[in-house]
PDB file of C-alpha atoms in Angstrom:
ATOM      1  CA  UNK K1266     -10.862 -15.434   9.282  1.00 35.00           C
ATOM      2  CA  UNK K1267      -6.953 -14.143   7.976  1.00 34.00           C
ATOM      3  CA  UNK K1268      -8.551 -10.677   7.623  1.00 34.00           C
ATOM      4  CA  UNK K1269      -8.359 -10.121  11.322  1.00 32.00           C
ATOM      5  CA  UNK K1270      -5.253  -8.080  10.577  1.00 33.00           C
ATOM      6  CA  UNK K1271      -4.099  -5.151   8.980  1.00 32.00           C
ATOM      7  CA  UNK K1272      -1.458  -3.313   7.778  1.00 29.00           C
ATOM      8  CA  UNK K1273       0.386   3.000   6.366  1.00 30.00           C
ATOM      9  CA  UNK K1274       1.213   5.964   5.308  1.00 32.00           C
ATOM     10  CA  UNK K1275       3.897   6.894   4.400  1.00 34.00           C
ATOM     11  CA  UNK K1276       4.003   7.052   3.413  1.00 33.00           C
ATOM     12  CA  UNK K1277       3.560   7.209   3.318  1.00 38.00           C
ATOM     13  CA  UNK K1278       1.496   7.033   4.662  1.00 37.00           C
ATOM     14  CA  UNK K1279       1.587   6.412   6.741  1.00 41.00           C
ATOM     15  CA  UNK K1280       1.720   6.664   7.445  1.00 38.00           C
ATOM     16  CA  UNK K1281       3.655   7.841   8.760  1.00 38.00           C
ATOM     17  CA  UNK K1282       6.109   6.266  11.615  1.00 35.00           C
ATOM     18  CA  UNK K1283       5.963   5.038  12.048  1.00 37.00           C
ATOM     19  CA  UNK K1284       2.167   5.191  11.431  1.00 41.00           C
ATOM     20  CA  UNK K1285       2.158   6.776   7.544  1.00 37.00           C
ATOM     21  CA  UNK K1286       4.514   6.593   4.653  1.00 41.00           C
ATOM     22  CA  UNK K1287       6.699   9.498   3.716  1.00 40.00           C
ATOM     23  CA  UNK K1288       5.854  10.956  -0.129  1.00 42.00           C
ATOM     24  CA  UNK K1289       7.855  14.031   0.035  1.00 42.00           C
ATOM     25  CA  UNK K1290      11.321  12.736  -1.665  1.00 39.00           C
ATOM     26  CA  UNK K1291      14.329  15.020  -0.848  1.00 42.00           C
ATOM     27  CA  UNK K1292      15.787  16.528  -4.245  1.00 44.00           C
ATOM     28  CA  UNK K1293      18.454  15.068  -6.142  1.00 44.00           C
ATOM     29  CA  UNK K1294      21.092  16.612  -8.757  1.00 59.00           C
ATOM     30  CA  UNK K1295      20.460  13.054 -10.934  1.00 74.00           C
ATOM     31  CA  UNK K1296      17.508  13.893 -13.682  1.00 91.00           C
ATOM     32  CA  UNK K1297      15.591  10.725 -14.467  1.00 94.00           C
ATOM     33  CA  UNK K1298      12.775  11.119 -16.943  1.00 93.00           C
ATOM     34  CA  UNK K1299      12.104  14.790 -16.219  1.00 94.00           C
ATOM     35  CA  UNK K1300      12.076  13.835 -12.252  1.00 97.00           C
ATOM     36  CA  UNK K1301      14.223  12.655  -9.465  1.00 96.00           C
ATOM     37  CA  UNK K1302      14.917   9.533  -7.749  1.00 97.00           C
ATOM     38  CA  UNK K1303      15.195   9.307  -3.986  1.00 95.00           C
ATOM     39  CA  UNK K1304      13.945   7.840  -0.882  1.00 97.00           C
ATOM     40  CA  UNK K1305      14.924   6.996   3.018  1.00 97.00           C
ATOM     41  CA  UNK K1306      15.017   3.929   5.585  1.00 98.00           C
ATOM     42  CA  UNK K1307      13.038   3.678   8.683  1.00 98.00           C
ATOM     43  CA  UNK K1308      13.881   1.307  11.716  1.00 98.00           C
ATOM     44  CA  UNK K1309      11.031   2.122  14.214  1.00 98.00           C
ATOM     45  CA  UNK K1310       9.912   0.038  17.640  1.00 98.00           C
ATOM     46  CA  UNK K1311       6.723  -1.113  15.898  1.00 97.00           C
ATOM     47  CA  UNK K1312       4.989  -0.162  12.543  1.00 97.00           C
ATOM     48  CA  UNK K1313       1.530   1.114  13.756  1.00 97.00           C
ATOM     49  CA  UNK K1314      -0.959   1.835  11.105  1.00 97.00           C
ATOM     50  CA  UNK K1315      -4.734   3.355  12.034  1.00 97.00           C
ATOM     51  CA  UNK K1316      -3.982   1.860  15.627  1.00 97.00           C
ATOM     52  CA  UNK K1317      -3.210  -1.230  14.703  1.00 96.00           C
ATOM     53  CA  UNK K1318       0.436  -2.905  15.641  1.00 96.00           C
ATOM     54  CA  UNK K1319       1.874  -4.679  12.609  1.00 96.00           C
ATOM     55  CA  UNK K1320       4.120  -6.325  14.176  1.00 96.00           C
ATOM     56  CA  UNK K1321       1.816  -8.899  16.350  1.00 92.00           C
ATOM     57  CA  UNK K1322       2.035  -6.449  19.537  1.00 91.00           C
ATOM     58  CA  UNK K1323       5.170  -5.061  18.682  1.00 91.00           C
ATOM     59  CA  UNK K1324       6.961  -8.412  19.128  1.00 93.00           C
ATOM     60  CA  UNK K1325       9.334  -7.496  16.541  1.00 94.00           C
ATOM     61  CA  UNK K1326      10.964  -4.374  15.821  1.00 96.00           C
ATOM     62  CA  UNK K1327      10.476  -2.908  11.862  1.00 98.00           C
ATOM     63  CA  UNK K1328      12.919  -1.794   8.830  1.00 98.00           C
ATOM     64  CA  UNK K1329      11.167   0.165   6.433  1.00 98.00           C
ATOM     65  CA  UNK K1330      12.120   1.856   3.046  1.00 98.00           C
ATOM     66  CA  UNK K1331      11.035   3.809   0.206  1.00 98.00           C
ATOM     67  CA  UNK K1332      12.039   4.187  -3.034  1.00 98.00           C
ATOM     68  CA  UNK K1333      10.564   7.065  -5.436  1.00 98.00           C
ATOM     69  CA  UNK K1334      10.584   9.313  -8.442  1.00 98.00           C
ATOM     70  CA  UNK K1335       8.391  12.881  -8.337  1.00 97.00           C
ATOM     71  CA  UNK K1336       8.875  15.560 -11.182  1.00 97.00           C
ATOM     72  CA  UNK K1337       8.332  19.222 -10.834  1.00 96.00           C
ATOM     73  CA  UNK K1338       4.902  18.800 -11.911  1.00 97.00           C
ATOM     74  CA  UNK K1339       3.846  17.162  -8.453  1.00 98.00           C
ATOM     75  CA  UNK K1340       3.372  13.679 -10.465  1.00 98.00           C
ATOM     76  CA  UNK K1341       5.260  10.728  -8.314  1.00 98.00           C
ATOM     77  CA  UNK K1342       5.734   7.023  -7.870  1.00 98.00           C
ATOM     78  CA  UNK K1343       7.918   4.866  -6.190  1.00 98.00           C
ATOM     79  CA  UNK K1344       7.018   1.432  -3.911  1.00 98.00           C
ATOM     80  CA  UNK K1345       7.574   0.771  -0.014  1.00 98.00           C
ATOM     81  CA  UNK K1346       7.985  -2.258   1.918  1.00 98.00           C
ATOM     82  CA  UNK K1347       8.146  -3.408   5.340  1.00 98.00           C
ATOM     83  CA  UNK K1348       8.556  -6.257   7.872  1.00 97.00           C
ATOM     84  CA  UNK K1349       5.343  -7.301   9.304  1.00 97.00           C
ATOM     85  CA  UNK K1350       3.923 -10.160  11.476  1.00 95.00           C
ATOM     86  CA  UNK K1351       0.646 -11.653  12.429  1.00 91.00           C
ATOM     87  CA  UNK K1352      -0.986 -14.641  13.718  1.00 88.00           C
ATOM     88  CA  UNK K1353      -1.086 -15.729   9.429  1.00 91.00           C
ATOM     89  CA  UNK K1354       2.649 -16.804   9.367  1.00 93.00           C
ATOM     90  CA  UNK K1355       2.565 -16.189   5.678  1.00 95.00           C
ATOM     91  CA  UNK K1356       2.317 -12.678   6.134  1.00 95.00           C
ATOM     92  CA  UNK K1357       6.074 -11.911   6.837  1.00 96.00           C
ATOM     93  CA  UNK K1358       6.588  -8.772   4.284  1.00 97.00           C
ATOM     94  CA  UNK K1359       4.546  -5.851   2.311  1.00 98.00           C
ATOM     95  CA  UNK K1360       5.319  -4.301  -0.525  1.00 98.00           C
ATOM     96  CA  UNK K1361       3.422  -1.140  -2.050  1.00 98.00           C
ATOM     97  CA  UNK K1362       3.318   0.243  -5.018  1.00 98.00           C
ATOM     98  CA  UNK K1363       1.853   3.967  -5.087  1.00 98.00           C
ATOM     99  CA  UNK K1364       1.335   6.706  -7.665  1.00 98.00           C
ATOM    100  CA  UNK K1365      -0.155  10.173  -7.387  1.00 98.00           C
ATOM    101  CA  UNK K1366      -0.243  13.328  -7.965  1.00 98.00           C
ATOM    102  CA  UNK K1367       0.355  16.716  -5.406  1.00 98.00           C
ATOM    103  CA  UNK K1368      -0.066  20.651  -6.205  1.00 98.00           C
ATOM    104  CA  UNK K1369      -2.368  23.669  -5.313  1.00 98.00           C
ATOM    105  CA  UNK K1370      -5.058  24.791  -5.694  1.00 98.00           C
ATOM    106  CA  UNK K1371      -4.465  27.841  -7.850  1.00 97.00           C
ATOM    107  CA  UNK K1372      -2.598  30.508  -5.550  1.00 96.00           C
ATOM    108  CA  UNK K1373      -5.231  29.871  -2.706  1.00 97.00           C
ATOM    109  CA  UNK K1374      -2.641  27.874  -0.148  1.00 97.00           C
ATOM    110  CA  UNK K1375      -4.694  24.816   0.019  1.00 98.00           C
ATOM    111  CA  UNK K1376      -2.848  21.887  -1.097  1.00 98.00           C
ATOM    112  CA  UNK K1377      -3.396  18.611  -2.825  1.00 98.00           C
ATOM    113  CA  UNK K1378      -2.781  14.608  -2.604  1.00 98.00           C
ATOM    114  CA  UNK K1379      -4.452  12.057  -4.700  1.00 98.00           C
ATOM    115  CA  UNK K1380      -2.813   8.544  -4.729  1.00 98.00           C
ATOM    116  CA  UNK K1381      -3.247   5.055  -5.773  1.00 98.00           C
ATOM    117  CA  UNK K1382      -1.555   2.742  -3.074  1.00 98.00           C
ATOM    118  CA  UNK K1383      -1.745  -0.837  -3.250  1.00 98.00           C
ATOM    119  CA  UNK K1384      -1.041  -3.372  -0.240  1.00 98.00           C
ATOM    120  CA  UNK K1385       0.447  -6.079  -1.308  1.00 98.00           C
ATOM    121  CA  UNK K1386       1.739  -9.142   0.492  1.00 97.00           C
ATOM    122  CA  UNK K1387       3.841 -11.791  -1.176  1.00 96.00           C
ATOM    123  CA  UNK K1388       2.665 -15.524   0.142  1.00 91.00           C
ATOM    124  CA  UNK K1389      -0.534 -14.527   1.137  1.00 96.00           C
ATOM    125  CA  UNK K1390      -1.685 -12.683  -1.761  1.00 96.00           C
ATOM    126  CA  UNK K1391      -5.742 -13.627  -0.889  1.00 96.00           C
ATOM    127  CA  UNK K1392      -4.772 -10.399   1.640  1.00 96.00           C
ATOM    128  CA  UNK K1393      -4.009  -8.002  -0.744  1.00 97.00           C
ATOM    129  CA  UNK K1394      -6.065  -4.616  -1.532  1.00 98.00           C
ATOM    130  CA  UNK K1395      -5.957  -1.179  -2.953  1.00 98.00           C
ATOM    131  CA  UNK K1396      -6.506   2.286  -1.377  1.00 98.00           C
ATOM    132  CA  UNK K1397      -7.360   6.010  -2.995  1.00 98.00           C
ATOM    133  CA  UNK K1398      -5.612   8.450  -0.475  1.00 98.00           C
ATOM    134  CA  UNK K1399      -6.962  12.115  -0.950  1.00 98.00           C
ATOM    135  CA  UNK K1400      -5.669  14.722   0.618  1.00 98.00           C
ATOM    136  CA  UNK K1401      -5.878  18.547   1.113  1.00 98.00           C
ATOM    137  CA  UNK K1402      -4.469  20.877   3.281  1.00 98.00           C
ATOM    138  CA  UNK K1403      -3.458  24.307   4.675  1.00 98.00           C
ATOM    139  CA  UNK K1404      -0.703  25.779   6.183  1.00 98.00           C
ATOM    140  CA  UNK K1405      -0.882  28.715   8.970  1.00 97.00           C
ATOM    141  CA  UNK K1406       2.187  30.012  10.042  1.00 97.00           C
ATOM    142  CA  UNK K1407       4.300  27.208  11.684  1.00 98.00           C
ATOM    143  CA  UNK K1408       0.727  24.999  11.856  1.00 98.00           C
ATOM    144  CA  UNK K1409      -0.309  22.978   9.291  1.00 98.00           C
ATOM    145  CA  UNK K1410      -3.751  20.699   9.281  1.00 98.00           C
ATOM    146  CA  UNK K1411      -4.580  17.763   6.493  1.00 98.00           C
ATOM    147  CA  UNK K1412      -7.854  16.713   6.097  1.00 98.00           C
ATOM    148  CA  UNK K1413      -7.994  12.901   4.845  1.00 98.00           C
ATOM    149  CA  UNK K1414     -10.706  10.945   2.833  1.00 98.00           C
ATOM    150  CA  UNK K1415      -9.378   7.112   1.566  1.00 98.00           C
ATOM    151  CA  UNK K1416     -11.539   4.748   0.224  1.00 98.00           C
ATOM    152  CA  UNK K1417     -10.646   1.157  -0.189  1.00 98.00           C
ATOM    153  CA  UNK K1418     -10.640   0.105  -4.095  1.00 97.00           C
ATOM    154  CA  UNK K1419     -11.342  -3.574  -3.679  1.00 97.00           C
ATOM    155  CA  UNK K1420     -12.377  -5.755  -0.966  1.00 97.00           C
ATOM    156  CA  UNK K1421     -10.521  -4.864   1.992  1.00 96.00           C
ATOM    157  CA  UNK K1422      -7.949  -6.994   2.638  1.00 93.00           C
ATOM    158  CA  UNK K1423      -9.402  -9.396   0.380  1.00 93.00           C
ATOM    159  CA  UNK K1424     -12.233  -9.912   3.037  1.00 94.00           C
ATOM    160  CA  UNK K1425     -15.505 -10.574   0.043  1.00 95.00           C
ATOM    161  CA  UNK K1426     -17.996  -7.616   0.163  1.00 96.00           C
ATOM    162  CA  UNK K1427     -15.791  -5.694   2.998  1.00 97.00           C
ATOM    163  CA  UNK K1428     -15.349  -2.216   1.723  1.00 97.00           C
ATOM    164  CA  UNK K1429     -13.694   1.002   4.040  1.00 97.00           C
ATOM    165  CA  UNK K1430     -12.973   4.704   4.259  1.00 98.00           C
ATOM    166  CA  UNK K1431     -10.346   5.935   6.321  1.00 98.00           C
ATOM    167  CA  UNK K1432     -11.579   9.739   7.403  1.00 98.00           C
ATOM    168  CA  UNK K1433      -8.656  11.655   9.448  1.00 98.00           C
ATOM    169  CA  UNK K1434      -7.604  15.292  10.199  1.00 98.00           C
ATOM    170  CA  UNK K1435      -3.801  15.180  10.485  1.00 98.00           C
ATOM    171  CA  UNK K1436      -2.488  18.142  12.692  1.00 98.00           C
ATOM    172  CA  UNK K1437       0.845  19.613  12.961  1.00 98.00           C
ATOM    173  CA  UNK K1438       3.009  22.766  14.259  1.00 98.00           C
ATOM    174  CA  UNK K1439       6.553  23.377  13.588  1.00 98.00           C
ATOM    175  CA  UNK K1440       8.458  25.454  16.434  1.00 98.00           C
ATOM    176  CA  UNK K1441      11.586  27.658  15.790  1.00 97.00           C
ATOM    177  CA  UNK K1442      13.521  25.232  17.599  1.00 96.00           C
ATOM    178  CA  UNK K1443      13.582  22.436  15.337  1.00 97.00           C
ATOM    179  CA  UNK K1444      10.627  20.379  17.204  1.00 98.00           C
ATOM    180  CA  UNK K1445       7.742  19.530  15.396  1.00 98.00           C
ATOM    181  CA  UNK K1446       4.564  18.148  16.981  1.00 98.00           C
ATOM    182  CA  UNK K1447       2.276  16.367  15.023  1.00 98.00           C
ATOM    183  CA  UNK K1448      -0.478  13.980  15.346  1.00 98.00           C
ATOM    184  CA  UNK K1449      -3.532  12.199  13.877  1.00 98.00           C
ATOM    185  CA  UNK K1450      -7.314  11.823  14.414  1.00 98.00           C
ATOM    186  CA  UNK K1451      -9.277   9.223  12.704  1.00 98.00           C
ATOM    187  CA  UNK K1452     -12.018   6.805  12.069  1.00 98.00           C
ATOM    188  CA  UNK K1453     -11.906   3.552   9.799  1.00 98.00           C
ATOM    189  CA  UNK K1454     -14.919   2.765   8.497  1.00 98.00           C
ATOM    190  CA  UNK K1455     -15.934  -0.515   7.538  1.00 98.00           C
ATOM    191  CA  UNK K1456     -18.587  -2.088   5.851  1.00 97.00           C
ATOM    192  CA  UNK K1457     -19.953  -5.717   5.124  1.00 96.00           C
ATOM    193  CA  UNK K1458     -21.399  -8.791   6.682  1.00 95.00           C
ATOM    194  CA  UNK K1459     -19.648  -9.227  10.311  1.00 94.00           C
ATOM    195  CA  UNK K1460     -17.829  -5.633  10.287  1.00 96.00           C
ATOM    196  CA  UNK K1461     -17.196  -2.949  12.160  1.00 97.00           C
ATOM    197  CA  UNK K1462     -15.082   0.079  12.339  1.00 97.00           C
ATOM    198  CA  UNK K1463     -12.924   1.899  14.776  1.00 98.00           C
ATOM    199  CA  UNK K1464     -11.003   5.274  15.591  1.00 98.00           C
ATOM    200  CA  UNK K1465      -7.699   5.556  15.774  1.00 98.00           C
ATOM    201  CA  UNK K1466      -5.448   8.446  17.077  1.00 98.00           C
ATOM    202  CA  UNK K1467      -1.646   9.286  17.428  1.00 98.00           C
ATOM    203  CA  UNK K1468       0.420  12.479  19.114  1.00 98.00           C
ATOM    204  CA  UNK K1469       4.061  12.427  18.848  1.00 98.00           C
ATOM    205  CA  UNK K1470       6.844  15.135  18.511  1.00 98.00           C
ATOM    206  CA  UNK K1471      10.238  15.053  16.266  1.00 98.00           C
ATOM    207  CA  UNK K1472      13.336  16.651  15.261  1.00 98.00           C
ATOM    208  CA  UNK K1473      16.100  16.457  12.680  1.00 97.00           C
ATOM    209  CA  UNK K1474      19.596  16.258  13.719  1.00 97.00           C
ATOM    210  CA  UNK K1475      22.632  15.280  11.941  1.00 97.00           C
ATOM    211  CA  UNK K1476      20.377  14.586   8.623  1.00 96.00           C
ATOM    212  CA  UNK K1477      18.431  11.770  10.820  1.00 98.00           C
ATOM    213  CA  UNK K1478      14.891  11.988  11.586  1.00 98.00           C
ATOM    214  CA  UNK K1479      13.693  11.284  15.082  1.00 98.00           C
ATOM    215  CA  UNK K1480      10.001  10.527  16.440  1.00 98.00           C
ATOM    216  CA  UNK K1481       8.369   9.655  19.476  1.00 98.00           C
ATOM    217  CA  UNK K1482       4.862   8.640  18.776  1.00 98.00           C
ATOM    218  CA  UNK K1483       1.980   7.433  21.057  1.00 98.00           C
ATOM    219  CA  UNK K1484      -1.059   5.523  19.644  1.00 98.00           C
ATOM    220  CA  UNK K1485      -4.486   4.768  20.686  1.00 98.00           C
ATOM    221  CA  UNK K1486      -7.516   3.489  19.014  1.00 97.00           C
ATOM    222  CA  UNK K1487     -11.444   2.527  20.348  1.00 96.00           C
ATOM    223  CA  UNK K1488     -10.938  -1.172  19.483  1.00 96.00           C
ATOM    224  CA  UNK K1489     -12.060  -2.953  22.871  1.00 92.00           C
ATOM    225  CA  UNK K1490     -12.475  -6.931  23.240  1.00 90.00           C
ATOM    226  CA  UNK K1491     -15.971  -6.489  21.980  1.00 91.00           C
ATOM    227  CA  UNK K1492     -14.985  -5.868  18.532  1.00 94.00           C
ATOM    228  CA  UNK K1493     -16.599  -7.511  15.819  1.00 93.00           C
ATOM    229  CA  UNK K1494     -13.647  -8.190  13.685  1.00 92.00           C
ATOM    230  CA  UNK K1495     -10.679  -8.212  15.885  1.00 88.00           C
ATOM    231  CA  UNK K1496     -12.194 -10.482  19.197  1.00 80.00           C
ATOM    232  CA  UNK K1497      -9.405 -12.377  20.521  1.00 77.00           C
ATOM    233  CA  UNK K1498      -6.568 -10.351  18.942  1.00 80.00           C
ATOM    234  CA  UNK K1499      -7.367  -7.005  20.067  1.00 89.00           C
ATOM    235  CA  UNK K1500      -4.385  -6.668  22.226  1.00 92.00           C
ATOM    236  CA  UNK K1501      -2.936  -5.419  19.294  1.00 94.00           C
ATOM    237  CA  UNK K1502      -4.522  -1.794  19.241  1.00 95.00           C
ATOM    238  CA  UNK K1503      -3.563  -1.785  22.986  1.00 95.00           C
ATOM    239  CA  UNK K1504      -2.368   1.875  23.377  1.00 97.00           C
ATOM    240  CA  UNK K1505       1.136   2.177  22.859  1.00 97.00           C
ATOM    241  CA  UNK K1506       4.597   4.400  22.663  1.00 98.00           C
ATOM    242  CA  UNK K1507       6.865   3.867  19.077  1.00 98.00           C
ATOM    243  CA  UNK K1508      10.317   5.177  18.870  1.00 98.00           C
ATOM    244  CA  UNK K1509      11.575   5.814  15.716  1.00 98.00           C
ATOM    245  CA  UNK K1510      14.681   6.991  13.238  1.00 98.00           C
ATOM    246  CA  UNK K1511      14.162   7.998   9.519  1.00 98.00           C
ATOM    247  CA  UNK K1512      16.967   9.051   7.274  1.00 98.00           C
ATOM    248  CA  UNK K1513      16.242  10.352   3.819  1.00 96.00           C
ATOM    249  CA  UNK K1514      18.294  10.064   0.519  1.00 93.00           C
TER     250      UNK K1514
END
């Protein structure tokens, strides 16, 4: 089965990262339809998403970027991409479209993030799927805490009848120094004939210096070689350390 594989947020996520992709655009003096355009590059050790490795183990390193347009409003859209590799040899490079929408919740503090983020992967398009990220969270003081809910849209990864929900609390405490620690508790639940799902977790810290984003970021997950979905090719939610630079634009 292809589907034994995966690919975050940023931001975007993911992740992060880096395990998510980055949303939050840094502002620009250029108005483009009532918004602005920005976005940043990320070269990282290995692209790690819901403990996976992306990269086949981390056999190759990653170069990520994001391109996007958010208004005042909180509306945004843009589209990432990445290197990847797995034991499919078409599946060399993802691109993802997103769009969403971020705010508050009246003047109560708790904060919104709804967004439409589709996985694409040119050559092997039988892989690719659609996600609902929702978000909400809280600040308190320096600490901040996101609680995550995203359903898959489609079949997961193409896989027929396969259907997930990522659930995660995503943790994080800025210190007067400049250091921010931050990390990531999860579960991805899957559903369908043959599957099963797994938890995932991350802890890293980072800093900004000289405009450039650094992280240090370690990742686990549950996945063992008794896996239903993963068997031979587990290796690649081993537990692991990514290094990584991010530089926004």
């Amino acid at each position: 089965m292809n589907k034994i594989h995966q690919l975050t947020q940023s931001v975007l996520l993911g992740s992060l990262l880096f395990s998510a992709v980055p949303f939050a655009f840094a502002a620009d003096d250029a108005d483009v339809f009532g918004g602005k355009i920005s976005g940043n590059m990320t070269f990282a050790s290995d692209y790690v998403f819901r403990g996976e490795s992306e990269t086949m183990d981390g056999d190759v390193p990653v170069v990520q970027g994001t391109l996007g347009w958010a208004n005042d409003d909180g509306w945004y859209t843009g589209v990432f991409a990445s290197n990847i590799k797995f034991a499919d040899p078409n599946l060399e490079i993802v691109t993802a479209p997103y769009i969403g929408k971020a705010g508050e919740f009246g003047d109560s503090g708790i904060t919104y993030d709804v967004m439409v983020f589709s996985y694409l992967y040119p050559g092997a398009s039988y892989s690719n799927y659609t996600e609902l990220w929702i978000k909400v969270g809280k600040q308190f003081g320096r600490a901040n805490v996101q609680l995550e809910v995203t359903p898959t849209v489609d079949d997961w990864f193409g896989v027929e009848g396969w259907q997930g929900v990522n659930y995660a609390v995503h943790p994080s405490y800025q210190f007067d120094s400049g250091w921010k620690v931050s990390g990531s508790v999860g579960y991805q639940d899957l559903d369908g004939e043959g599957a099963e799902g797994w938890g995932h977790w991350n802890l890293g810290v980072s800093k900004v210096y000289a405009g450039i984003n650094f992280d240090v970021r370690y990742h686990g997950s549950t996945v063992d070689s008794d896996h239903k979905v993963y068997g031979t090719q587990t290796e690649i939610f081993d537990d692991r350390l990514v290094v990584g630079i991010n530089k926004s634009f």
